[in-house]
Amino acid sequence: MDDIKYSNTHHQHEHSRTNYDDQLDYGTPASQSDVQVTLMIDDREITVPEGTSIMRASIMAGINVPKLCATDSLEAFGSCRLCVVEIEGRRGYPASCTTPVAEGLKVHTQTPKLADIRRGTMELYISDHPLDCLTCATNGDCELQDMAGAVGLREVRYGYEGENHLKAEKDESNPYFTFDPSKCIVCSRCVRACEETQGTYALTISGRGFESKVASGINNFLDSECVSCGACVQACPTATLIEKTVIEHGVPEHSVTTTCAYCGVGCSFDAEMKGEEVVRMVPNKNGGANHGHSCVKGRFAWGYATHKDRITTPMIRKSITDPWQVVGWDEAVNYAASEIKRIEAKYGKHAMGGITSSRCTNEEVYVTQKLVRAVFGTNNVDTCARVCHSPTGYGLKQTLGESAGTQTFDSVMKSDVILIIGANPTDGHPVFASQMKRRLREGAKLIIADPREIDLVKNSPHVHADYHLNLRPGTNVALISALAHVVVTEGLVKEDFVKARCEWDSFVAWRDFVAKPENSPEALADELGVDPAIVRASARMFATGGNGAIYYGLGVTEHSQGSTMVMGIANLAMATGNVGREGVGVNPLRGQNNVQGSCDMGSMPHEYPGYRHVSDEATRALFESAWGRPLSNEPGLRIPNMLDQASEGSFKALYCVGEDIAQSDPNTKHVTHALEQMECVIVQDLFLNETAMYAHVFFPGASFLEKSGTFTNAERRISPVRRVMNPKNGALVNGKQEAGYEDWEITAKLSKALGYEMNYHHASEIMDEIAALTPTFKGVSFKKLDELGSIQWPCNDEAPLGTPTMHIDEFVRGKGKFFITQYVPTTEKVNAKFPLILTTGRILSQYNVGAQTRRTKNVAWHSEDIVEIHPHDAEERGIKEGDWVGITSRAGETVLRVKITERVQPGVIYTTFHHPESGANVITTENSDWATNCPEFKVTAVQVTRVNQLSDWQQHYKTFSEAQLAFAGRDQEAAKIE
Ligand code: SF4
Ligand code: SF4
Ligand code: SF4
Ligand code: FES
């Protein structure tokens, strides 16, 4: 295809590497047909799948057909008429984008007549377009400009003196992109991208003929329904919709493919660069998880990486009441090592531990747990998955045999019934939500189990839930029993599947259990607060509606019965035969980018990489021989145990990488008390986060743009993270700038200072070690990732290209196992003092503790956490919209502003937890999942009252954090958003 001249200019940039990374725009989407058709285009014979457009076939044959309104991420539209062709035996000049191939066709794409038509069309476009190409921000990256050249347009006969749109006003309201209607050619690619790719329907073409123009909502982009996904900007062939960073910095010069550092969808992006500066992040159309789509976070919210709050030099101090001392890397590392040695000598090795994060790469997690196990000499290592998806790991391992989701995201396109439990995909997993909405618009059925009316219930255009099971928080297990009861008692079990694939005895025991009258929807109606008829109808729909897929989130796991519920979900999927093929499955939607990976890499205290127990002799011997150190066979402490022991005075040193336990773990006062009791807290992070305010050593981390490694998303997809710029964390020593380090290098430096050399020269060598020691990763290497783009584990001799769908012929554990899931109501009960239930969740524009997104322009959409309350509950308390309210639980109190809405049911309030001063976790309790200690974040009994001042905790927090920022040479101003 070397002779292609007129293609989407993105591919003309120099890519760091790529053979999978074909960015060519084929004009129309690929056909999925198995039937092949052969035709002649100009002088070339080509065979393509039936249903392929002539345009796509031409481009595949290396023949360029000019186009403007077509792009291969959207269905053909046929409006610009630039792509006309001649077909022998047919009259007229059909548009090649809307005309499908047919056997034996003879197509001509370049004739004098076609050239005339195309020139005439272009002339009309250009006559109403500002000819400021030389000064236009997208000069050299504009399809209109390319096409003018391609059709040989040399002169424009129609002057500018007639009516035109050249003075149309710009819309600059969106923080990240500009809409300049004077440059719009009304090709409607943006409108279609918003509909087809994103599913938001924020744009329309209003008016007709000359008057037609793109319109966004009532006023402008910011006030419209637009969710800033960037799909329209990506699709726009002109400079009409364009990133403000491109206007500021100019067209990028080169690009590097990497992976989003936010959520568990794991979108692939091309970081488009000018020198060492990112100009924009463009979603990679060959990304296995995102296919060229993005959300506002990955696409636009990367400015935190260079935010002035970022700390880029190591710091140490003796006590948390001392100011920080800025030091060089060697001094910081040696000080940390000496403290660890001192504490080990005084209190023993089990008084120390490490916490990794799902924001770290696989390689960073791996070296951190290796440091703790092999060098500290203890298994006291845990990860933030403890507080989110640890029940998924446990529940799926027990039932199916592997601690991971069963499907690819693409599998949803073959689902007939989608059951979402305790997840809010349009906010939490937006790119996957767009794909799911596409399938729903095609007609798949939707059942949502959630206490709150999430957008997919009825607030997404052309999508609505067939059933909304608005259960009371904390009653998930009762719901899964009631659904199973209907399946079992109404004869809807897929017995063939169960007989062939599952442990029959376990099935019989489960069947008899759920069939008990006390598990019927009617018996559980009061507990659930859901009409039993709706529960019955949902169960029937799921069991009989074709391919049934279950997607769930933290609304399942963050409960005292989180693990029980995960097993209940697996039971239901097995009983209805919905595991082991495309379109079905059990799919945990992971919150953070590398939740799956951090668990895979042995970050839990009882497991080595690959989920092998530390007491397993053979596995321990393998790691002892590879690492050359004796290893403990006793599971170490989980995060809550570390904190309890620290509070009691027996846990003294913590190495905390990329995780902010002081903000993200429950019962903040207990966490901070525990941190205060420790003698050496080492925090490795980008910012002086809440935990770092209690630290003695601060190692500045590298952002995802500054390092190489891999992330593993919710589909088990291992994707490359690639260094696009040098790490910015080089210390200034005696006026000399030291080199910066990737995070794994910092861990390796600490290890060396503790007397154990980790001899890696590059992150790829860490992955080689992981592959050598972990059967499910045996075939993974950076080289293969570069060749394939991404790999879904297991990847080994049996599956050298990875495994998109799991458990196809048999479950990983052999036979699937049913578990009895007895519903035990949470002990966190409402009473007269605490009559409401608080539940929590996330919103689209912010991300978890907000450390990254709060330092971007995303604050335009969510500058504070708000508590939602039902009108009845508000009225009873004399609360009005926008009032400050005190929220008091058994653990503590905080104050937030109120929003009155029927999205929450009476008796339930809801908030997000993206801002530290909100103190959402000051009120959450220490109740936790019986199997994994995952906190019961989703159920807290509270009272709400009107107040007019901050809570005691918030006032203390304000004073404390101001002092800590001053100790680091930052004032409160520096902490504010730019
Ligand atoms: S940014 Fe996304 S949601 Fe907003 S108008 Fe464009 S396509 Fe639609
Ligand atoms: S804004 Fe861009 S994509 Fe939308 S109609 Fe105008 S030129 Fe086409
Ligand atoms: S959906 Fe998730 S991975 Fe994709 S761009 Fe958004 S935050 Fe990043
Ligand atoms: S590209 Fe075919 S009509 Fe516009």
Coordinates of C-alpha atoms and ligand atoms in Angstrom, one line a residue, residues 229 259-269 283 289-290 293-300 409 425 427-433 590-593 713 842 844 846-847, ligand 3:
C229 CA -15.2 12.0 24.9
T259 CA -2.1 2.7 27.4
C260 CA -4.4 5.0 29.4
A261 CA -3.4 5.2 33.1
Y262 CA -7.0 5.7 34.4
C263 CA -9.6 3.0 34.4
G264 CA -9.8 -0.7 33.9
V265 CA -11.0 -0.5 30.3
G266 CA -7.3 0.0 29.3
C267 CA -7.7 2.1 26.2
S268 CA -4.8 2.3 23.8
F269 CA -3.6 5.7 22.8
P283 CA -7.2 6.9 20.8
A289 CA -10.2 -2.6 24.2
N290 CA -11.2 0.7 22.7
H293 CA -12.6 5.5 21.2
S294 CA -11.8 7.3 24.4
C295 CA -13.3 9.1 27.3
V296 CA -12.6 12.6 28.7
K297 CA -10.0 11.3 31.2
G298 CA -7.7 9.4 28.9
R299 CA -8.2 11.7 25.9
F300 CA -7.8 15.0 27.7
F409 CA -15.2 -6.4 25.9
P425 CA -20.5 1.9 33.2
D427 CA -19.4 7.0 34.5
G428 CA -16.9 4.3 35.6
H429 CA -16.1 2.5 32.3
P430 CA -17.2 4.9 29.6
V431 CA -15.6 3.5 26.6
F432 CA -16.9 0.0 27.3
A433 CA -20.3 1.6 28.1
R590 CA -12.3 -3.2 37.2
G591 CA -12.0 0.3 38.6
Q592 CA -8.4 1.2 38.1
N593 CA -6.2 0.5 35.1
N713 CA -7.2 -4.5 32.0
R842 CA -17.8 7.6 40.9
L844 CA -17.2 10.3 34.7
Q846 CA -13.2 12.4 38.1
Y847 CA -11.1 9.4 39.0
Ligands
SF4_3 S1 -12.4 4.5 29.4 FE1 -10.9 4.3 31.0 S2 -9.1 3.5 29.9 FE2 -10.5 4.4 28.4 S3 -9.8 6.6 28.1 FE3 -11.5 6.5 29.7 S4 -10.4 6.3 31.6 FE4 -8.9 5.8 30.0

